[in-house]
Amino acid sequence: MRQPSSPSPTATYRLQLQPDFPFAAAERAVPYLAALGVSHLHLSPVLEAVPGSTHGYDVTGHAAVRAELGGEEGLRALAATARAHGLGLVVDIVPNHMAVPAPVSLNGPLWEVLRDGPASRYARWFDIDWDGGHGGRLLLPVLEGRIGDELPRFRVEGPLLHYGEQVFPLRPGTERLPLPRLLEAQWYRLAWWRLARTELNYRRFFTISQLIGVRAEDPEVFAATHATVLRLVREGVVDGLRVDHPDGLVDPGGYLARLRAGTKGCWTVVEKILTGAERLPGGWACAGTTGYDALRHIDGLFVCPQGSGRLFSHYRDFVTPLADEGGDWEETVRRAAYEVVEHELAAEVERLVRTAARIAERVPRPGDHAPWALRQAVRELLVRLPVYRPYAGDTTDGTRTAADAAMLGGAAERARATFRVPEEAAAVDLVHDLALGRFARGGDGDGTAGSAAVDRDAVDGDDTNRDVANRDVADFAARFAQTASALHAKSVEDTAFYRYPVLLSACEVGGDPGEPALGPGTFHEYCARLQRDWPESGTALSTHDTKRSADVRARIAVLSECPDRWRDVLSAVADGREVADDAVPVDPMVAWTAWQTAFGLGASAAGGPAAERLTPAVLKAVREAGLRTTWTEPDAVYEEAVAEFVRGGPCGPAAGRLAALEAELAPHIRANVLGAALLHLTMPGVPDVYQGTEREYAALVDPDNRRPPRFEPELLAELDGGATPAGPSAEKLRLTAAALRLRRAHPEWFGAASTYQPLTAEGPAAEHCVAFVRGGRVVTAVTRLSLRLRETGGWWDTVLRLPAGGAWRELLTGRTVAGGAAVGVDTLLTEWPVALLVREEGPGAGRGQLPGDERE
């Protein structure tokens, strides 16, 4: 859907704002970023957040721009400086949740709800199930221990209740009660933090109890929580928006329609993770996604399908994992999903079961469902969804609604097979219909999808009962979808990815570690579809959420081309490591993960990856995997053993073997890094360049990838002055600037009105060249699987026939190539493993400068 009515960016540059990198720091970087060639700065959330937050997604208030960053005055100054250099601003917004901070008073609306309960003017803001146990109170799982043991730590001072450094409001009139009665009299129940998993009665972001769900579907809540952002858009301070986690919303399609109306159609992208062949709902009022789908299609090109299979064989021999603990991708995902749905999301499942039971009681014909049967039906349906969530209430895309119905139908069929008594499997039919937002008499599935309507004859009682049933059906469909998205994220992204580390570059958001390789045909089909359906969608290679930066993944992907070499190196470092007799053994999966992560990070100036960066990343991987230690049940002894292993292994003397392998594979790492970058910058969509990635950028999972950026305007000036790029950073910077400036100078060659045409090489090594034409004026050509290419003898007689109609100038080398001629790929890609060609407009046009470098 071609959404924006206002000009879209030609390219954005993502900046992670934080107290150590506020608006003023971003303002100082503007001249360099303008020279680089982007059209817009892409800012992380700018509204008030938890003090010290390095990301800003823990919003505490929507009425003001974050003071720690410089406040609205600082944001306006940044916008003015950006405007003076021809740049606009895109801002990240967080509609789904707010922080439950310490102290809670930082979140003013939540503070009032805690004080005044359901009667509070802000009660409608938050997704609280007041009937979900706890005597009509909101559970706050913030205590370090059981409440009986924590009583001595409480004290009352006027209208406030103190617990350590935390402070809570008291319900008016309860200040003088004895402490036990006072605690029971509040609109909230303070509880041990471990009760959150099963007892929580408010919706949260995934499984993070410190982030409470906001009901953005309510028009009044939307208006209040978006007033500041919409004002900044109307006043021209902000030009575009990135919507965080739309799958957490009740009705993403309806939300985006309301947002479009409020912004008059400014460029907006959504952080929607597409899985497999899933498509973005065509009716959504946005320009597209933030680009994880593009990341998946680019990364897959640089994975060797045969080599990745052999790498799995070596992994299996080295790690010897059980099928559901990393031995088989699908089994690993299934087990992780069961664990998450039965433990971390137990409270969310119980809410669904209670709602389904209420509906069954009011509609007796399909009734008599035991709670255990409903629970099993909910669980079995959830774990069998292949995507993040269905969109039952979304009426903007009939094709997507039908696809969701078919998907849920298939999941239901498999879920029924888990019941031993067929008659009890009728609970699956009930849950299936409710998940689609419908309920038909008899549970025969012939209701109207997406209507959330209850058959009049199927409900006993009066109109009031029908209204309640309708609300319950709508509530179930919404909560089922929201729980499904949390389950998929936690079981796949945050668990299975860490239990299946065969090729870590494939374990990325939106990726498929079970099928990491994609061919040129699949890539071209994706790009053609993107140009046709979502030509101004965002594209990305590195983000604040990627587990490894693009360059780290590009390095690791080379291992799929030399699996035997990786096996030999890993065996050598594993066999050569001396371990004390009393040392706690580290399992082979951790060793595999640690060494491959170290290879991806690369050798530092000191001769090995920095332990202070690698160790936290490996420890996080071990905790997320949850097989030997977890975030909530840590094994301190084992974790110290892991840290010692990293310090003495990948960060110890044996790191020299990795450095030697890196040196041997350097040309192929270079080909992957530059190839991925050029594809990203010239394919359909709006590329988002993450801070620092215009140069060589090796970063691991957060917080490593959220460090304040450093810029090198001097290096860019040297390259503009004619200096020959020396080293990976300079090469990547030159390539990035060339592509970005070309996009900015000629947006018509890349935007919605442009075209995308695959350009197929001819000859024995044709599959190693990925090329395409944009707008008939620009040709991109990159090398893929360069190590395999070398091992099979090189390009031989492989040629690329450039479109006829004039000469083509290659921007990285300055060479000119005749149009219509069959150019030898070995000649075209002799100095660089990539080429960016522009059709010449006249004799000597553009020589001696990078395109778009005519700025003042």
JSON list of C-alpha atoms in Angstrom, two decimals, residues 455-583:
[
{"chain": "A", "resi": 455, "resn": "ASP", "atom": "CA", "xyz": [-25.32, -15.72, 17.74]},
{"chain": "A", "resi": 456, "resn": "ARG", "atom": "CA", "xyz": [-28.50, -14.23, 19.28]},
{"chain": "A", "resi": 457, "resn": "ASP", "atom": "CA", "xyz": [-30.14, -17.65, 19.65]},
{"chain": "A", "resi": 458, "resn": "ALA", "atom": "CA", "xyz": [-27.03, -19.15, 21.18]},
{"chain": "A", "resi": 459, "resn": "VAL", "atom": "CA", "xyz": [-27.07, -16.93, 24.26]},
{"chain": "A", "resi": 460, "resn": "ASP", "atom": "CA", "xyz": [-29.39, -17.53, 27.17]},
{"chain": "A", "resi": 461, "resn": "GLY", "atom": "CA", "xyz": [-30.73, -14.38, 28.79]},
{"chain": "A", "resi": 462, "resn": "ASP", "atom": "CA", "xyz": [-31.32, -10.80, 27.80]},
{"chain": "A", "resi": 463, "resn": "ASP", "atom": "CA", "xyz": [-29.50, -8.18, 25.77]},
{"chain": "A", "resi": 464, "resn": "THR", "atom": "CA", "xyz": [-27.19, -7.48, 28.69]},
{"chain": "A", "resi": 465, "resn": "ASN", "atom": "CA", "xyz": [-25.91, -11.06, 28.58]},
{"chain": "A", "resi": 466, "resn": "ARG", "atom": "CA", "xyz": [-25.37, -10.76, 24.85]},
{"chain": "A", "resi": 467, "resn": "ASP", "atom": "CA", "xyz": [-23.45, -7.52, 25.27]},
{"chain": "A", "resi": 468, "resn": "VAL", "atom": "CA", "xyz": [-21.26, -9.09, 27.94]},
{"chain": "A", "resi": 469, "resn": "ALA", "atom": "CA", "xyz": [-20.68, -12.14, 25.74]},
{"chain": "A", "resi": 470, "resn": "ASN", "atom": "CA", "xyz": [-19.78, -9.92, 22.80]},
{"chain": "A", "resi": 471, "resn": "ARG", "atom": "CA", "xyz": [-17.26, -8.04, 24.91]},
{"chain": "A", "resi": 472, "resn": "ASP", "atom": "CA", "xyz": [-15.80, -11.30, 26.15]},
{"chain": "A", "resi": 473, "resn": "VAL", "atom": "CA", "xyz": [-15.45, -12.65, 22.59]},
{"chain": "A", "resi": 474, "resn": "ALA", "atom": "CA", "xyz": [-13.71, -9.47, 21.46]},
{"chain": "A", "resi": 475, "resn": "ASP", "atom": "CA", "xyz": [-11.53, -9.52, 24.56]},
{"chain": "A", "resi": 476, "resn": "PHE", "atom": "CA", "xyz": [-10.52, -13.13, 23.98]},
{"chain": "A", "resi": 477, "resn": "ALA", "atom": "CA", "xyz": [-9.58, -12.53, 20.34]},
{"chain": "A", "resi": 478, "resn": "ALA", "atom": "CA", "xyz": [-7.46, -9.53, 21.27]},
{"chain": "A", "resi": 479, "resn": "ARG", "atom": "CA", "xyz": [-5.72, -11.19, 24.23]},
{"chain": "A", "resi": 480, "resn": "PHE", "atom": "CA", "xyz": [-5.11, -14.38, 22.25]},
{"chain": "A", "resi": 481, "resn": "ALA", "atom": "CA", "xyz": [-3.36, -12.38, 19.52]},
{"chain": "A", "resi": 482, "resn": "GLN", "atom": "CA", "xyz": [-1.34, -10.33, 22.00]},
{"chain": "A", "resi": 483, "resn": "THR", "atom": "CA", "xyz": [-0.30, -13.45, 23.91]},
{"chain": "A", "resi": 484, "resn": "ALA", "atom": "CA", "xyz": [0.63, -15.17, 20.66]},
{"chain": "A", "resi": 485, "resn": "SER", "atom": "CA", "xyz": [3.02, -12.37, 19.71]},
{"chain": "A", "resi": 486, "resn": "ALA", "atom": "CA", "xyz": [4.66, -12.45, 23.14]},
{"chain": "A", "resi": 487, "resn": "LEU", "atom": "CA", "xyz": [4.97, -16.23, 22.95]},
{"chain": "A", "resi": 488, "resn": "HIS", "atom": "CA", "xyz": [6.59, -16.18, 19.51]},
{"chain": "A", "resi": 489, "resn": "ALA", "atom": "CA", "xyz": [9.07, -13.49, 20.51]},
{"chain": "A", "resi": 490, "resn": "LYS", "atom": "CA", "xyz": [10.06, -15.16, 23.75]},
{"chain": "A", "resi": 491, "resn": "SER", "atom": "CA", "xyz": [10.16, -18.75, 22.49]},
{"chain": "A", "resi": 492, "resn": "VAL", "atom": "CA", "xyz": [11.86, -18.12, 19.14]},
{"chain": "A", "resi": 493, "resn": "GLU", "atom": "CA", "xyz": [13.88, -14.89, 19.38]},
{"chain": "A", "resi": 494, "resn": "ASP", "atom": "CA", "xyz": [14.81, -15.13, 23.05]},
{"chain": "A", "resi": 495, "resn": "THR", "atom": "CA", "xyz": [15.08, -18.89, 23.59]},
{"chain": "A", "resi": 496, "resn": "ALA", "atom": "CA", "xyz": [15.34, -21.11, 20.51]},
{"chain": "A", "resi": 497, "resn": "PHE", "atom": "CA", "xyz": [17.82, -18.77, 18.78]},
{"chain": "A", "resi": 498, "resn": "TYR", "atom": "CA", "xyz": [20.16, -19.34, 21.71]},
{"chain": "A", "resi": 499, "resn": "ARG", "atom": "CA", "xyz": [19.62, -23.11, 21.81]},
{"chain": "A", "resi": 500, "resn": "TYR", "atom": "CA", "xyz": [20.37, -23.63, 18.12]},
{"chain": "A", "resi": 501, "resn": "PRO", "atom": "CA", "xyz": [23.66, -21.80, 17.51]},
{"chain": "A", "resi": 502, "resn": "VAL", "atom": "CA", "xyz": [24.69, -23.75, 14.42]},
{"chain": "A", "resi": 503, "resn": "LEU", "atom": "CA", "xyz": [25.24, -20.59, 12.36]},
{"chain": "A", "resi": 504, "resn": "LEU", "atom": "CA", "xyz": [24.81, -17.58, 14.62]},
{"chain": "A", "resi": 505, "resn": "SER", "atom": "CA", "xyz": [24.37, -15.17, 11.72]},
{"chain": "A", "resi": 506, "resn": "ALA", "atom": "CA", "xyz": [21.03, -16.87, 10.99]},
{"chain": "A", "resi": 507, "resn": "CYS", "atom": "CA", "xyz": [19.80, -16.45, 14.56]},
{"chain": "A", "resi": 508, "resn": "GLU", "atom": "CA", "xyz": [18.47, -12.95, 13.96]},
{"chain": "A", "resi": 509, "resn": "VAL", "atom": "CA", "xyz": [15.07, -11.34, 14.32]},
{"chain": "A", "resi": 510, "resn": "GLY", "atom": "CA", "xyz": [12.93, -12.43, 11.39]},
{"chain": "A", "resi": 511, "resn": "GLY", "atom": "CA", "xyz": [15.40, -15.15, 10.47]},
{"chain": "A", "resi": 512, "resn": "ASP", "atom": "CA", "xyz": [15.03, -18.90, 10.11]},
{"chain": "A", "resi": 513, "resn": "PRO", "atom": "CA", "xyz": [18.02, -20.81, 11.52]},
{"chain": "A", "resi": 514, "resn": "GLY", "atom": "CA", "xyz": [16.49, -24.03, 10.23]},
{"chain": "A", "resi": 515, "resn": "GLU", "atom": "CA", "xyz": [16.74, -22.73, 6.65]},
{"chain": "A", "resi": 516, "resn": "PRO", "atom": "CA", "xyz": [19.44, -20.04, 6.70]},
{"chain": "A", "resi": 517, "resn": "ALA", "atom": "CA", "xyz": [20.27, -19.89, 2.98]},
{"chain": "A", "resi": 518, "resn": "LEU", "atom": "CA", "xyz": [18.24, -18.08, 0.33]},
{"chain": "A", "resi": 519, "resn": "GLY", "atom": "CA", "xyz": [19.05, -18.00, -3.38]},
{"chain": "A", "resi": 520, "resn": "PRO", "atom": "CA", "xyz": [19.14, -15.06, -5.80]},
{"chain": "A", "resi": 521, "resn": "GLY", "atom": "CA", "xyz": [15.74, -15.99, -7.22]},
{"chain": "A", "resi": 522, "resn": "THR", "atom": "CA", "xyz": [14.09, -15.66, -3.82]},
{"chain": "A", "resi": 523, "resn": "PHE", "atom": "CA", "xyz": [15.84, -12.35, -3.24]},
{"chain": "A", "resi": 524, "resn": "HIS", "atom": "CA", "xyz": [14.70, -10.95, -6.59]},
{"chain": "A", "resi": 525, "resn": "GLU", "atom": "CA", "xyz": [11.11, -12.10, -6.02]},
{"chain": "A", "resi": 526, "resn": "TYR", "atom": "CA", "xyz": [11.11, -10.35, -2.65]},
{"chain": "A", "resi": 527, "resn": "CYS", "atom": "CA", "xyz": [12.52, -7.11, -4.08]},
{"chain": "A", "resi": 528, "resn": "ALA", "atom": "CA", "xyz": [10.03, -7.07, -6.95]},
{"chain": "A", "resi": 529, "resn": "ARG", "atom": "CA", "xyz": [7.16, -7.56, -4.50]},
{"chain": "A", "resi": 530, "resn": "LEU", "atom": "CA", "xyz": [8.53, -4.84, -2.23]},
{"chain": "A", "resi": 531, "resn": "GLN", "atom": "CA", "xyz": [8.75, -2.38, -5.13]},
{"chain": "A", "resi": 532, "resn": "ARG", "atom": "CA", "xyz": [5.23, -3.24, -6.20]},
{"chain": "A", "resi": 533, "resn": "ASP", "atom": "CA", "xyz": [3.44, -3.32, -2.84]},
{"chain": "A", "resi": 534, "resn": "TRP", "atom": "CA", "xyz": [5.54, -1.40, -0.30]},
{"chain": "A", "resi": 535, "resn": "PRO", "atom": "CA", "xyz": [8.10, 0.69, -2.24]},
{"chain": "A", "resi": 536, "resn": "GLU", "atom": "CA", "xyz": [8.71, 3.07, 0.68]},
{"chain": "A", "resi": 537, "resn": "SER", "atom": "CA", "xyz": [8.99, 0.41, 3.38]},
{"chain": "A", "resi": 538, "resn": "GLY", "atom": "CA", "xyz": [11.94, 0.55, 5.68]},
{"chain": "A", "resi": 539, "resn": "THR", "atom": "CA", "xyz": [14.90, -1.78, 5.19]},
{"chain": "A", "resi": 540, "resn": "ALA", "atom": "CA", "xyz": [17.60, -2.57, 7.73]},
{"chain": "A", "resi": 541, "resn": "LEU", "atom": "CA", "xyz": [20.73, -4.61, 8.34]},
{"chain": "A", "resi": 542, "resn": "SER", "atom": "CA", "xyz": [21.62, -3.51, 11.88]},
{"chain": "A", "resi": 543, "resn": "THR", "atom": "CA", "xyz": [19.30, -2.12, 14.54]},
{"chain": "A", "resi": 544, "resn": "HIS", "atom": "CA", "xyz": [19.29, -1.49, 18.27]},
{"chain": "A", "resi": 545, "resn": "ASP", "atom": "CA", "xyz": [17.65, -4.93, 18.60]},
{"chain": "A", "resi": 546, "resn": "THR", "atom": "CA", "xyz": [19.80, -7.08, 16.31]},
{"chain": "A", "resi": 547, "resn": "LYS", "atom": "CA", "xyz": [21.67, -9.70, 18.28]},
{"chain": "A", "resi": 548, "resn": "ARG", "atom": "CA", "xyz": [24.73, -9.16, 16.11]},
{"chain": "A", "resi": 549, "resn": "SER", "atom": "CA", "xyz": [25.53, -6.28, 13.81]},
{"chain": "A", "resi": 550, "resn": "ALA", "atom": "CA", "xyz": [25.53, -6.78, 10.05]},
{"chain": "A", "resi": 551, "resn": "ASP", "atom": "CA", "xyz": [29.33, -6.97, 9.87]},
{"chain": "A", "resi": 552, "resn": "VAL", "atom": "CA", "xyz": [29.47, -9.61, 12.61]},
{"chain": "A", "resi": 553, "resn": "ARG", "atom": "CA", "xyz": [26.87, -11.67, 10.77]},
{"chain": "A", "resi": 554, "resn": "ALA", "atom": "CA", "xyz": [28.70, -11.21, 7.47]},
{"chain": "A", "resi": 555, "resn": "ARG", "atom": "CA", "xyz": [31.87, -12.58, 9.03]},
{"chain": "A", "resi": 556, "resn": "ILE", "atom": "CA", "xyz": [30.11, -15.58, 10.57]},
{"chain": "A", "resi": 557, "resn": "ALA", "atom": "CA", "xyz": [28.30, -16.36, 7.32]},
{"chain": "A", "resi": 558, "resn": "VAL", "atom": "CA", "xyz": [31.65, -17.10, 5.66]},
{"chain": "A", "resi": 559, "resn": "LEU", "atom": "CA", "xyz": [31.92, -20.16, 7.92]},
{"chain": "A", "resi": 560, "resn": "SER", "atom": "CA", "xyz": [29.09, -21.73, 5.93]},
{"chain": "A", "resi": 561, "resn": "GLU", "atom": "CA", "xyz": [31.51, -21.76, 2.99]},
{"chain": "A", "resi": 562, "resn": "CYS", "atom": "CA", "xyz": [34.30, -23.49, 4.93]},
{"chain": "A", "resi": 563, "resn": "PRO", "atom": "CA", "xyz": [32.64, -25.73, 7.52]},
{"chain": "A", "resi": 564, "resn": "ASP", "atom": "CA", "xyz": [35.54, -28.18, 7.62]},
{"chain": "A", "resi": 565, "resn": "ARG", "atom": "CA", "xyz": [38.01, -25.41, 8.37]},
{"chain": "A", "resi": 566, "resn": "TRP", "atom": "CA", "xyz": [35.81, -24.22, 11.21]},
{"chain": "A", "resi": 567, "resn": "ARG", "atom": "CA", "xyz": [35.60, -27.76, 12.55]},
{"chain": "A", "resi": 568, "resn": "ASP", "atom": "CA", "xyz": [39.39, -28.06, 12.51]},
{"chain": "A", "resi": 569, "resn": "VAL", "atom": "CA", "xyz": [39.97, -24.72, 14.25]},
{"chain": "A", "resi": 570, "resn": "LEU", "atom": "CA", "xyz": [37.35, -25.44, 16.89]},
{"chain": "A", "resi": 571, "resn": "SER", "atom": "CA", "xyz": [38.77, -28.89, 17.54]},
{"chain": "A", "resi": 572, "resn": "ALA", "atom": "CA", "xyz": [42.25, -27.44, 17.91]},
{"chain": "A", "resi": 573, "resn": "VAL", "atom": "CA", "xyz": [41.28, -24.76, 20.40]},
{"chain": "A", "resi": 574, "resn": "ALA", "atom": "CA", "xyz": [39.05, -27.16, 22.33]},
{"chain": "A", "resi": 575, "resn": "ASP", "atom": "CA", "xyz": [41.71, -29.88, 22.52]},
{"chain": "A", "resi": 576, "resn": "GLY", "atom": "CA", "xyz": [44.47, -27.47, 23.43]},
{"chain": "A", "resi": 577, "resn": "ARG", "atom": "CA", "xyz": [42.73, -25.82, 26.36]},
{"chain": "A", "resi": 578, "resn": "GLU", "atom": "CA", "xyz": [43.89, -26.92, 29.80]},
{"chain": "A", "resi": 579, "resn": "VAL", "atom": "CA", "xyz": [41.16, -27.15, 32.42]},
{"chain": "A", "resi": 580, "resn": "ALA", "atom": "CA", "xyz": [41.74, -27.44, 36.15]},
{"chain": "A", "resi": 581, "resn": "ASP", "atom": "CA", "xyz": [40.58, -30.67, 37.74]},
{"chain": "A", "resi": 582, "resn": "ASP", "atom": "CA", "xyz": [38.14, -28.86, 40.03]},
{"chain": "A", "resi": 583, "resn": "ALA", "atom": "CA", "xyz": [36.75, -26.55, 37.31]}
]
